[in-house]
Coordinates of C-alpha atoms and ligand atoms in Angstrom, one line a residue:
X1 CA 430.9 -104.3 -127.4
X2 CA 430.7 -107.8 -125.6
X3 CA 432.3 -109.6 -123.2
X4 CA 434.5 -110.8 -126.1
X5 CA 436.1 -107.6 -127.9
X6 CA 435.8 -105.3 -124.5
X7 CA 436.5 -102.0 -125.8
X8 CA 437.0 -98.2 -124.7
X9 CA 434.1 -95.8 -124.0
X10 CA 435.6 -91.8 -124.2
X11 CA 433.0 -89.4 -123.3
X12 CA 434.0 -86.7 -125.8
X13 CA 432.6 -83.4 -127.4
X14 CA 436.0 -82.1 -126.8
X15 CA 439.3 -81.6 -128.9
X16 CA 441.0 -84.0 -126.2
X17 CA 438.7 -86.9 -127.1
X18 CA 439.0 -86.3 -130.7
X19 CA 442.4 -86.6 -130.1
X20 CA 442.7 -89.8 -127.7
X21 CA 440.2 -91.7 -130.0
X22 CA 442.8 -90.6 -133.1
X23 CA 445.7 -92.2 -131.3
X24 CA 443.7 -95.0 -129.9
X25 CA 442.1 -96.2 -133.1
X26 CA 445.4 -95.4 -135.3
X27 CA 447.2 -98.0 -133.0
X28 CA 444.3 -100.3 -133.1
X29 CA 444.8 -100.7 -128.8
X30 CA 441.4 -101.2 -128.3
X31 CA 437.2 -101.1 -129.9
X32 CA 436.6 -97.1 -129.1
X33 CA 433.2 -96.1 -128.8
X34 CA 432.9 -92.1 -128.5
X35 CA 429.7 -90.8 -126.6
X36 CA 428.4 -87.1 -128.1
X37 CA 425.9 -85.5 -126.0
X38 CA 424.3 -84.2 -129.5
X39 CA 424.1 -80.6 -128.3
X40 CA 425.7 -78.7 -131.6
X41 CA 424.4 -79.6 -135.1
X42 CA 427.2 -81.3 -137.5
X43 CA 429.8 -82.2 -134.3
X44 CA 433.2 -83.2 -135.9
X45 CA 433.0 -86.9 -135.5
X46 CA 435.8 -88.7 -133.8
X47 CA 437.7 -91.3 -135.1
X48 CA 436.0 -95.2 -134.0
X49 CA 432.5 -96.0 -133.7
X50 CA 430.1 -93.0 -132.6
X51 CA 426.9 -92.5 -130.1
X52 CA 425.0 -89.8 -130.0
X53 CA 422.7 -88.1 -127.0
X54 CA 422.6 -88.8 -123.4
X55 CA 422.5 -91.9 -121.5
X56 CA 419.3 -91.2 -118.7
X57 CA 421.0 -90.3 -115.9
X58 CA 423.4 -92.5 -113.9
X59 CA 421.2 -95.1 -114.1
X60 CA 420.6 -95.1 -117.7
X61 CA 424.6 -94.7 -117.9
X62 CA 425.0 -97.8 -115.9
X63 CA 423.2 -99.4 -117.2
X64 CA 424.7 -98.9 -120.8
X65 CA 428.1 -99.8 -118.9
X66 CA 426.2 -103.1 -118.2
X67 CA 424.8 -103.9 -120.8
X68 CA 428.2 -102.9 -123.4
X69 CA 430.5 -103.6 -120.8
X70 CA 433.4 -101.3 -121.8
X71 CA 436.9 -102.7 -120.4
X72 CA 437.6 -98.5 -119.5
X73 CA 435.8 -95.3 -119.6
X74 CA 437.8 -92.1 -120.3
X75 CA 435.4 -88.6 -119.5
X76 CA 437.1 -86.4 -121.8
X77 CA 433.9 -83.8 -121.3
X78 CA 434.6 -80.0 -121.0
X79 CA 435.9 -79.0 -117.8
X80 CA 432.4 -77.5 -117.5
X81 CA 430.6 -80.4 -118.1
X82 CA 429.6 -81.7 -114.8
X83 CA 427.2 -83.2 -114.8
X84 CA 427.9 -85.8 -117.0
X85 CA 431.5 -86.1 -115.3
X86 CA 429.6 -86.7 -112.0
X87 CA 427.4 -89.6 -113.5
X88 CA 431.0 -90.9 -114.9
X89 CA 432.3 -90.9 -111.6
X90 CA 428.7 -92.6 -109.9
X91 CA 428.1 -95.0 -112.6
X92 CA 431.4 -96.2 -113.1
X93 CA 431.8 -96.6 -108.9
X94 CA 428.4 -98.8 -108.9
X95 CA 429.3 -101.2 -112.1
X96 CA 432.1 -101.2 -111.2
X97 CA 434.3 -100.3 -114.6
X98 CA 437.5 -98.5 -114.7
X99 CA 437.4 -94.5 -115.1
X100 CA 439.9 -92.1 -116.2
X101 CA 439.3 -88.3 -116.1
X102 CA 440.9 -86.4 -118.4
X103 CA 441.4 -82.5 -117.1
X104 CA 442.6 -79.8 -119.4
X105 CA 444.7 -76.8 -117.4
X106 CA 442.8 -74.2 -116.8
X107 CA 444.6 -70.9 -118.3
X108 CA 446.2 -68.6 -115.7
X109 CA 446.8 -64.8 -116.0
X110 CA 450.4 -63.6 -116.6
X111 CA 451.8 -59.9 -117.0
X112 CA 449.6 -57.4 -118.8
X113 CA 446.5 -59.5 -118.1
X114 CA 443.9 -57.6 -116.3
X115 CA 441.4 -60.4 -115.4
X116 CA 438.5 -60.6 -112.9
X117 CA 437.1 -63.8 -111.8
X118 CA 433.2 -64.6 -111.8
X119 CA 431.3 -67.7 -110.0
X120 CA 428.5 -67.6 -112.6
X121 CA 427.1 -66.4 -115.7
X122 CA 424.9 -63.5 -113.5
X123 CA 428.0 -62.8 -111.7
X124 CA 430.1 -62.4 -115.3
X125 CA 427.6 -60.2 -116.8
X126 CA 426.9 -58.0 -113.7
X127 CA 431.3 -58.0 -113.9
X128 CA 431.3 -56.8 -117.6
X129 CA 428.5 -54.3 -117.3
X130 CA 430.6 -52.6 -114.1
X131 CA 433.9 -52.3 -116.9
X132 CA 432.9 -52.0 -120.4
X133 CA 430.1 -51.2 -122.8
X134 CA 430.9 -53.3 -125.5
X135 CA 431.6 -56.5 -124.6
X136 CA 432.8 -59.9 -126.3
X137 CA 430.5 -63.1 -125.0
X138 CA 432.4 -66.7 -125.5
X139 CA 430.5 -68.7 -122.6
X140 CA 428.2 -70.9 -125.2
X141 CA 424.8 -70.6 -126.6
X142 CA 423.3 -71.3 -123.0
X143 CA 422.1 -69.0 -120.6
X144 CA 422.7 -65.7 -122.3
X145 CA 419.5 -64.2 -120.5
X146 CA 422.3 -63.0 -117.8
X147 CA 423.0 -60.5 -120.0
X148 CA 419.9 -59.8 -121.1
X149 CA 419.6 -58.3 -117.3
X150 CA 422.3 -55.3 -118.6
X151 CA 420.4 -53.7 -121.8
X152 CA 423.0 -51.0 -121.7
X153 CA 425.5 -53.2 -122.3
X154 CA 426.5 -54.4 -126.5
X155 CA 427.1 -57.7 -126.4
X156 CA 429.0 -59.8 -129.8
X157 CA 428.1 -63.2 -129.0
X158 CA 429.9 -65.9 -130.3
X159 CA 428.6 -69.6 -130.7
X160 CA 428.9 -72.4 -132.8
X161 CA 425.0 -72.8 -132.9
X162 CA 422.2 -70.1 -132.5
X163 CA 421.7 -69.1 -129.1
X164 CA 418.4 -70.3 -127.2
X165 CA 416.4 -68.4 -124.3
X166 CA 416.2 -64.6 -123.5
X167 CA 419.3 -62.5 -125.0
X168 CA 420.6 -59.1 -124.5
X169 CA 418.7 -56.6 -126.6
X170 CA 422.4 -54.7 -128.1
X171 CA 423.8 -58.0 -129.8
X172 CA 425.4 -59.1 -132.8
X173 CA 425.4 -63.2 -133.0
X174 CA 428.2 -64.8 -135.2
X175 CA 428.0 -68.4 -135.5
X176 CA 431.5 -70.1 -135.4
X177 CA 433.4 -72.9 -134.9
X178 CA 437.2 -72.8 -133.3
X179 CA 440.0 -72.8 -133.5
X180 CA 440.7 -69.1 -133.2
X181 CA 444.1 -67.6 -133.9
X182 CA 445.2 -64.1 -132.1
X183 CA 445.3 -62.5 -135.2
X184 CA 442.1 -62.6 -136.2
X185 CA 440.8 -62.3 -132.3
X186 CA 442.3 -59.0 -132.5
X187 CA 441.0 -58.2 -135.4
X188 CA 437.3 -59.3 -134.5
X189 CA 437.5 -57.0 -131.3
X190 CA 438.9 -54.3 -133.0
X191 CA 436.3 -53.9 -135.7
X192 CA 433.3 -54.1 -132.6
X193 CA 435.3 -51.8 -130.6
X194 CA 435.1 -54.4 -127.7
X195 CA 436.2 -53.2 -124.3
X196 CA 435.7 -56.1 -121.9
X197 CA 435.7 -59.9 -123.1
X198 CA 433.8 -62.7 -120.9
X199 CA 434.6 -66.3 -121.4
X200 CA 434.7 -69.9 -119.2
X201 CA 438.6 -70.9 -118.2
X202 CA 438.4 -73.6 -121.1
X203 CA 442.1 -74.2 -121.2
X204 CA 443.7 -75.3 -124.1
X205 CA 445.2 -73.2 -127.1
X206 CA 442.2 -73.7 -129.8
X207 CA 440.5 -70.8 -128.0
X208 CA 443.3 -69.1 -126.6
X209 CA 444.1 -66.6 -128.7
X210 CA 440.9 -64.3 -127.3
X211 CA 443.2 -64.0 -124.3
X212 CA 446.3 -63.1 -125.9
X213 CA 443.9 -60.3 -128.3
X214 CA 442.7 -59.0 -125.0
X215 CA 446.1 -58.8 -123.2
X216 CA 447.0 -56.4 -126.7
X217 CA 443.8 -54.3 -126.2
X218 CA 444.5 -54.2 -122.8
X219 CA 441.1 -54.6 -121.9
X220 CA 439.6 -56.8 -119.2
X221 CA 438.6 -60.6 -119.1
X222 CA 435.8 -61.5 -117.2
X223 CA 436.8 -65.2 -116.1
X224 CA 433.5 -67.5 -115.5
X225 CA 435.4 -69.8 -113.0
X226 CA 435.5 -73.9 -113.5
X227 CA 433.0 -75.8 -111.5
X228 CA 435.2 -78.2 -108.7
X229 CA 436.7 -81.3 -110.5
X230 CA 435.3 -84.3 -110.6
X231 CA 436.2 -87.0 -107.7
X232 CA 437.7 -89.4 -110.6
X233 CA 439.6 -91.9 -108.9
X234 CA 442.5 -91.7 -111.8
X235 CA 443.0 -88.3 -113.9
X236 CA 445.9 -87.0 -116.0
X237 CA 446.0 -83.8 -117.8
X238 CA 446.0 -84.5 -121.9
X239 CA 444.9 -87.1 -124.2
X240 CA 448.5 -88.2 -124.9
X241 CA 448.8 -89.0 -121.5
X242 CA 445.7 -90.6 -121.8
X243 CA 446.4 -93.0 -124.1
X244 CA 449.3 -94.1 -122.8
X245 CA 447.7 -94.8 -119.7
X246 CA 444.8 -96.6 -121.3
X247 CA 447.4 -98.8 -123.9
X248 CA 449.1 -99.9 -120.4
X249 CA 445.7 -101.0 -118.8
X250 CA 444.9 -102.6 -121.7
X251 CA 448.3 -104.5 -122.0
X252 CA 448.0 -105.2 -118.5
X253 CA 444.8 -106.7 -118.4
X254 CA 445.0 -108.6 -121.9
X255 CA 448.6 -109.7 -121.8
X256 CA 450.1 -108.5 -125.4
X257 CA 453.4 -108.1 -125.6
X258 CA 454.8 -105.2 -127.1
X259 CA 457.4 -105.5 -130.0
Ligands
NAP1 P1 426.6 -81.4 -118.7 O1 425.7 -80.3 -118.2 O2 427.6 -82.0 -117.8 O3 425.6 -82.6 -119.2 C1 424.2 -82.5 -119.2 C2 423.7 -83.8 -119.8 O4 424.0 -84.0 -121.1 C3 424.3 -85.1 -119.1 O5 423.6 -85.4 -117.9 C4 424.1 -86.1 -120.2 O6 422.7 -86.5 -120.2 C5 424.3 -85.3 -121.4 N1 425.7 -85.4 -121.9 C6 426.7 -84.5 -121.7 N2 427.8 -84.9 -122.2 C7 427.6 -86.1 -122.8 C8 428.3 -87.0 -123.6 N3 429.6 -86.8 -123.9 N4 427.7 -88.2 -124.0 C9 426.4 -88.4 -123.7 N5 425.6 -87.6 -123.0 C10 426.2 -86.4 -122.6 O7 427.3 -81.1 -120.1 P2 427.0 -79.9 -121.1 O8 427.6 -78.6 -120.5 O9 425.6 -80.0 -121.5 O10 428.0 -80.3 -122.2 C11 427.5 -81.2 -123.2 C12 428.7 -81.7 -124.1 O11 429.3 -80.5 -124.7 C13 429.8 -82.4 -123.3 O12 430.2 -83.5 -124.1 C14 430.9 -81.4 -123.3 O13 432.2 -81.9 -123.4 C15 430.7 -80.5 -124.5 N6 431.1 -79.1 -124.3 C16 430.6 -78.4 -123.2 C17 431.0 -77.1 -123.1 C18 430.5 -76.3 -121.8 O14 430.9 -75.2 -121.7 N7 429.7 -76.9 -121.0 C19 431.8 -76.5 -124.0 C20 432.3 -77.3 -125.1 C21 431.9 -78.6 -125.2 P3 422.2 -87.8 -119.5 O15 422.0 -87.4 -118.0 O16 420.8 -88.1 -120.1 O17 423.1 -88.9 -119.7

């Protein structure tokens, strides 16, 4: 990017930032750049131009925001994702360049739901070895040596790339990639026998349907609960909302008319 052609910096790995650099590249609003922190092999590549791996810190991502000058940055991160979304939030207050968050709703429980709600990974699998034997692990290839600490407890572990550290000795590991429909959710957890399912509060409906095969079961869901949001000083809740606002920053600053 220069000063010349400023352009749009989404801070992706997400279905959301696929999305708002699909709708922002289609309409040809602005240069997209999508940042990829490069943790999964094979990450489905967004539409625009592509970096991959982190930045160094706030510095080192200020430093890229001087240096590439991007008119706006969107963080389009997983709601778990803080730390990067806290660098967004310092880097972009020192350069200083616009930032947008975007927030996915978190799910919420409705009738027949039996969930319980867990501050951490310990805390989740401490939870899940209290109410079930056989349980169903959705919370990511990181820091499965939590359940490790519960040998009596099976655990099916799902991720979309082998799973690193210590792990539970009772596991099966099936390497997958969303989305997940209810049907097959159900079926999965059927065929394990699983009786208690642990997963973050992702939001969204790619990986919903876990909840909805659960809520059938009538077994309980272990909820890992969201870190605090971000302090971004503008946030809206999708990536079409997103793109609107960033098409009416850009119109605003750059002057072109709409037909
Ligand atoms: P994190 O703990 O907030 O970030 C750790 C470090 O990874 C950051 O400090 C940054 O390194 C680098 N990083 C993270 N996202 C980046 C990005 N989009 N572009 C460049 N560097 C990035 O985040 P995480 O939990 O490791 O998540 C990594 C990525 O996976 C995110 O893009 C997130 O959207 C996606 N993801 C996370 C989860 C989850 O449950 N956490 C689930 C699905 C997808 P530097 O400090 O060196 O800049």
């Amino acid at each position: 990017m220069t000063p010349e052609a400023p352009g749009l910096l989404i801070l992706g790995g997400t279905g959301e930032a696929r999305d708002l650099a699909r709708r922002l590249v289609a309409a040809g609003t602005a240069r997209v750049v999508s940042s990829l922190a490069g943790r999964v092999s094979d990450p489905a590549r967004p539409a625009g131009e592509v970096r991959i791996g982190g930045f160094g810190g706030i510095a080192g991502l200020a430093a890229w925001l001087g240096e590439h000058r991007p008119a706006v940055v969107v963080d389009a991160t997983h709601p778990y994702a803080a730390t990067m979304s806290a660098h967004a939030v310092a880097a972009c207050a020192a350069c200083p360049t616009p930032l947008l968050g975007v927030i996915r709703p978190p799910w919420t429980a409705g009738p027949g739901d039996d969930w319980h709600d867990a501050g951490s990974l310990a805390e989740a699998a401490a939870r899940a070895a209290a109410l079930g034997r056989r349980a169903f692990v959705t919370t990511g290839r990181q820091d499965l040596a939590a359940f490790a600490a519960h040998p009596e407890v099976f655990c099916l572990i799902r991720c979309v790339d082998p799973p690193a550290g210590d792990l539970p000795p009772a596991r099966e590991v099936i390497l997958a990639r969303g989305p997940y429909d209810s049907g097959a959710e159900l079926a999965l957890m059927r065929a394990h026998g699983i009786d208690v399912l642990i997963t973050k509060n992702s939001g969204g409906a790619l990986t919903a349907g876990k909840l909805a095969a659960a809520r059938e079961l009538g077994i309980p869901v272990v909820m890992v609960r969201r870190p605090p949001p971000p302090d971004y000083p503008l946030h809206c809740r999708s990536a079409e909302v997103a793109a609107l606002m960033v098409t009416a920053h850009w119109l605003g600053r750059h002057g072109r008319r709409v037909a």
